[in-house]
mmCIF file with all atom_site columns, C-alpha atoms in Angstrom:
data_model
loop_
_atom_site.group_PDB
_atom_site.id
_atom_site.type_symbol
_atom_site.label_atom_id
_atom_site.label_alt_id
_atom_site.label_comp_id
_atom_site.label_asym_id
_atom_site.label_entity_id
_atom_site.label_seq_id
_atom_site.pdbx_PDB_ins_code
_atom_site.Cartn_x
_atom_site.Cartn_y
_atom_site.Cartn_z
_atom_site.occupancy
_atom_site.B_iso_or_equiv
_atom_site.pdbx_formal_charge
_atom_site.auth_seq_id
_atom_site.auth_comp_id
_atom_site.auth_asym_id
_atom_site.auth_atom_id
_atom_site.pdbx_PDB_model_num
ATOM 1  C CA . MET A 1 1  ? -0.059  11.226 11.872  1.00 53.00 ? 1  MET A CA 1
ATOM 2  C CA . LEU A 1 2  ? -0.328  9.088  8.725   1.00 51.00 ? 2  LEU A CA 1
ATOM 3  C CA . ILE A 1 3  ? 2.820   7.485  7.411   1.00 58.00 ? 3  ILE A CA 1
ATOM 4  C CA . ASN A 1 4  ? 2.649   5.783  4.051   1.00 61.00 ? 4  ASN A CA 1
ATOM 5  C CA . LEU A 1 5  ? 5.220   2.994  3.956   1.00 60.00 ? 5  LEU A CA 1
ATOM 6  C CA . ILE A 1 6  ? 6.310   1.744  0.576   1.00 56.00 ? 6  ILE A CA 1
ATOM 7  C CA . ASN A 1 7  ? 8.044   -1.601 0.561   1.00 56.00 ? 7  ASN A CA 1
ATOM 8  C CA . PRO A 1 8  ? 9.828   -2.046 -2.809  1.00 53.00 ? 8  PRO A CA 1
ATOM 9  C CA . ALA A 1 9  ? 9.856   -5.829 -2.382  1.00 51.00 ? 9  ALA A CA 1
ATOM 10 C CA . ARG A 1 10 ? 6.057   -5.839 -2.164  1.00 54.00 ? 10 ARG A CA 1
ATOM 11 C CA . ILE A 1 11 ? 5.691   -3.485 -5.116  1.00 51.00 ? 11 ILE A CA 1
ATOM 12 C CA . LYS A 1 12 ? 7.913   -5.636 -7.336  1.00 51.00 ? 12 LYS A CA 1
ATOM 13 C CA . GLY A 1 13 ? 5.860   -8.723 -6.446  1.00 53.00 ? 13 GLY A CA 1
ATOM 14 C CA . LYS A 1 14 ? 2.583   -7.181 -7.652  1.00 55.00 ? 14 LYS A CA 1
ATOM 15 C CA . LYS A 1 15 ? 1.300   -7.073 -11.196 1.00 57.00 ? 15 LYS A CA 1
ATOM 16 C CA . MET A 1 16 ? 0.633   -3.521 -12.308 1.00 55.00 ? 16 MET A CA 1
ATOM 17 C CA . GLU A 1 17 ? -1.266  -2.752 -15.495 1.00 53.00 ? 17 GLU A CA 1
ATOM 18 C CA . ASN A 1 18 ? -0.021  0.013  -17.817 1.00 52.00 ? 18 ASN A CA 1
ATOM 19 C CA . ALA A 1 19 ? 3.040   0.663  -15.680 1.00 58.00 ? 19 ALA A CA 1
ATOM 20 C CA . ASN A 1 20 ? 6.615   -0.487 -15.763 1.00 72.00 ? 20 ASN A CA 1
ATOM 21 C CA . ILE A 1 21 ? 7.498   -1.621 -12.249 1.00 74.00 ? 21 ILE A CA 1
ATOM 22 C CA . ASP A 1 22 ? 11.110  -0.477 -12.629 1.00 79.00 ? 22 ASP A CA 1
ATOM 23 C CA . GLU A 1 23 ? 9.935   3.022  -13.599 1.00 82.00 ? 23 GLU A CA 1
ATOM 24 C CA . TRP A 1 24 ? 7.582   3.066  -10.598 1.00 79.00 ? 24 TRP A CA 1
ATOM 25 C CA . ALA A 1 25 ? 10.355  2.014  -8.207  1.00 80.00 ? 25 ALA A CA 1
ATOM 26 C CA . GLN A 1 26 ? 12.710  4.603  -9.739  1.00 85.00 ? 26 GLN A CA 1
ATOM 27 C CA . TRP A 1 27 ? 10.029  7.310  -9.359  1.00 85.00 ? 27 TRP A CA 1
ATOM 28 C CA . ILE A 1 28 ? 9.679   6.468  -5.651  1.00 83.00 ? 28 ILE A CA 1
ATOM 29 C CA . GLU A 1 29 ? 13.457  6.415  -5.096  1.00 86.00 ? 29 GLU A CA 1
ATOM 30 C CA . ASP A 1 30 ? 13.807  9.760  -6.899  1.00 90.00 ? 30 ASP A CA 1
ATOM 31 C CA . ARG A 1 31 ? 11.128  11.384 -4.720  1.00 88.00 ? 31 ARG A CA 1
ATOM 32 C CA . ILE A 1 32 ? 12.799  10.055 -1.570  1.00 86.00 ? 32 ILE A CA 1
ATOM 33 C CA . ALA A 1 33 ? 16.181  11.431 -2.728  1.00 90.00 ? 33 ALA A CA 1
ATOM 34 C CA . LYS A 1 34 ? 14.625  14.857 -3.424  1.00 90.00 ? 34 LYS A CA 1
ATOM 35 C CA . GLY A 1 35 ? 12.979  14.931 0.006   1.00 87.00 ? 35 GLY A CA 1
ATOM 36 C CA . TYR A 1 36 ? 9.395   14.851 -1.310  1.00 86.00 ? 36 TYR A CA 1
ATOM 37 C CA . ILE A 1 37 ? 8.813   11.530 0.432   1.00 83.00 ? 37 ILE A CA 1
ATOM 38 C CA . ASN A 1 38 ? 10.337  10.582 3.778   1.00 81.00 ? 38 ASN A CA 1
ATOM 39 C CA . TYR A 1 39 ? 11.563  7.013  3.994   1.00 79.00 ? 39 TYR A CA 1
ATOM 40 C CA . HIS A 1 40 ? 10.973  5.114  7.228   1.00 85.00 ? 40 HIS A CA 1
ATOM 41 C CA . ASP A 1 41 ? 12.040  1.518  7.671   1.00 87.00 ? 41 ASP A CA 1
ATOM 42 C CA . TYR A 1 42 ? 9.564   -1.020 9.053   1.00 86.00 ? 42 TYR A CA 1
ATOM 43 C CA . ASN A 1 43 ? 11.856  -1.729 12.004  1.00 92.00 ? 43 ASN A CA 1
ATOM 44 C CA . GLU A 1 44 ? 11.257  1.845  13.264  1.00 93.00 ? 44 GLU A CA 1
ATOM 45 C CA . PHE A 1 45 ? 7.743   0.794  14.315  1.00 95.00 ? 45 PHE A CA 1
ATOM 46 C CA . GLN A 1 46 ? 6.408   -1.612 16.907  1.00 96.00 ? 46 GLN A CA 1
ATOM 47 C CA . ASN A 1 47 ? 2.993   -2.926 17.976  1.00 96.00 ? 47 ASN A CA 1
ATOM 48 C CA . ILE A 1 48 ? 1.779   -2.952 14.352  1.00 95.00 ? 48 ILE A CA 1
ATOM 49 C CA . ASN A 1 49 ? -1.898  -3.974 14.111  1.00 97.00 ? 49 ASN A CA 1
ATOM 50 C CA . CYS A 1 50 ? -4.260  -3.896 11.125  1.00 96.00 ? 50 CYS A CA 1
ATOM 51 C CA . ILE A 1 51 ? -7.169  -1.541 11.867  1.00 96.00 ? 51 ILE A CA 1
ATOM 52 C CA . GLY A 1 52 ? -8.868  -1.441 8.464   1.00 95.00 ? 52 GLY A CA 1
ATOM 53 C CA . THR A 1 53 ? -8.962  -2.794 4.935   1.00 94.00 ? 53 THR A CA 1
ATOM 54 C CA . GLY A 1 54 ? -10.421 -1.182 1.839   1.00 89.00 ? 54 GLY A CA 1
ATOM 55 C CA . GLY A 1 55 ? -10.081 -0.715 -1.882  1.00 86.00 ? 55 GLY A CA 1
ATOM 56 C CA . PHE A 1 56 ? -6.754  1.071  -1.504  1.00 82.00 ? 56 PHE A CA 1
ATOM 57 C CA . GLY A 1 57 ? -5.130  -1.446 0.835   1.00 88.00 ? 57 GLY A CA 1
ATOM 58 C CA . LYS A 1 58 ? -4.756  -1.868 4.563   1.00 92.00 ? 58 LYS A CA 1
ATOM 59 C CA . VAL A 1 59 ? -4.231  0.660  7.351   1.00 93.00 ? 59 VAL A CA 1
ATOM 60 C CA . TYR A 1 60 ? -2.235  -0.256 10.430  1.00 93.00 ? 60 TYR A CA 1
ATOM 61 C CA . ARG A 1 61 ? -1.903  1.300  13.877  1.00 95.00 ? 61 ARG A CA 1
ATOM 62 C CA . ALA A 1 62 ? 1.669   1.323  15.180  1.00 95.00 ? 62 ALA A CA 1
ATOM 63 C CA . THR A 1 63 ? 3.996   2.995  17.637  1.00 96.00 ? 63 THR A CA 1
ATOM 64 C CA . TRP A 1 64 ? 6.953   4.913  16.234  1.00 93.00 ? 64 TRP A CA 1
ATOM 65 C CA . GLU A 1 65 ? 9.855   3.767  18.425  1.00 93.00 ? 65 GLU A CA 1
ATOM 66 C CA . SER A 1 66 ? 11.872  7.001  18.231  1.00 90.00 ? 66 SER A CA 1
ATOM 67 C CA . SER A 1 67 ? 9.139   9.115  19.806  1.00 93.00 ? 67 SER A CA 1
ATOM 68 C CA . ASP A 1 68 ? 6.541   6.694  21.227  1.00 90.00 ? 68 ASP A CA 1
ATOM 69 C CA . THR A 1 69 ? 4.052   8.399  18.901  1.00 92.00 ? 69 THR A CA 1
ATOM 70 C CA . VAL A 1 70 ? 1.029   6.361  17.791  1.00 94.00 ? 70 VAL A CA 1
ATOM 71 C CA . VAL A 1 71 ? 0.704   6.554  14.004  1.00 92.00 ? 71 VAL A CA 1
ATOM 72 C CA . ALA A 1 72 ? -1.380  5.130  11.175  1.00 91.00 ? 72 ALA A CA 1
ATOM 73 C CA . LEU A 1 73 ? 0.628   3.269  8.548   1.00 89.00 ? 73 LEU A CA 1
ATOM 74 C CA . LYS A 1 74 ? -0.614  2.763  5.026   1.00 83.00 ? 74 LYS A CA 1
#
């Protein structure tokens, strides 16, 4: 299972070309509200370890506390 976590605090701290950061954050919040994206808080996961880094960021291995399921976080 791949879970893509989006941390608004990290997004707002990055410089994004050709994009308004407030519009980007609003787009994400809108998609969460409509159910297109499921929001999961970082504190729902434990044993978070980086397993890879590439051009699109880092991938982490973690355990989802609610089900003891091992997941990949991006």
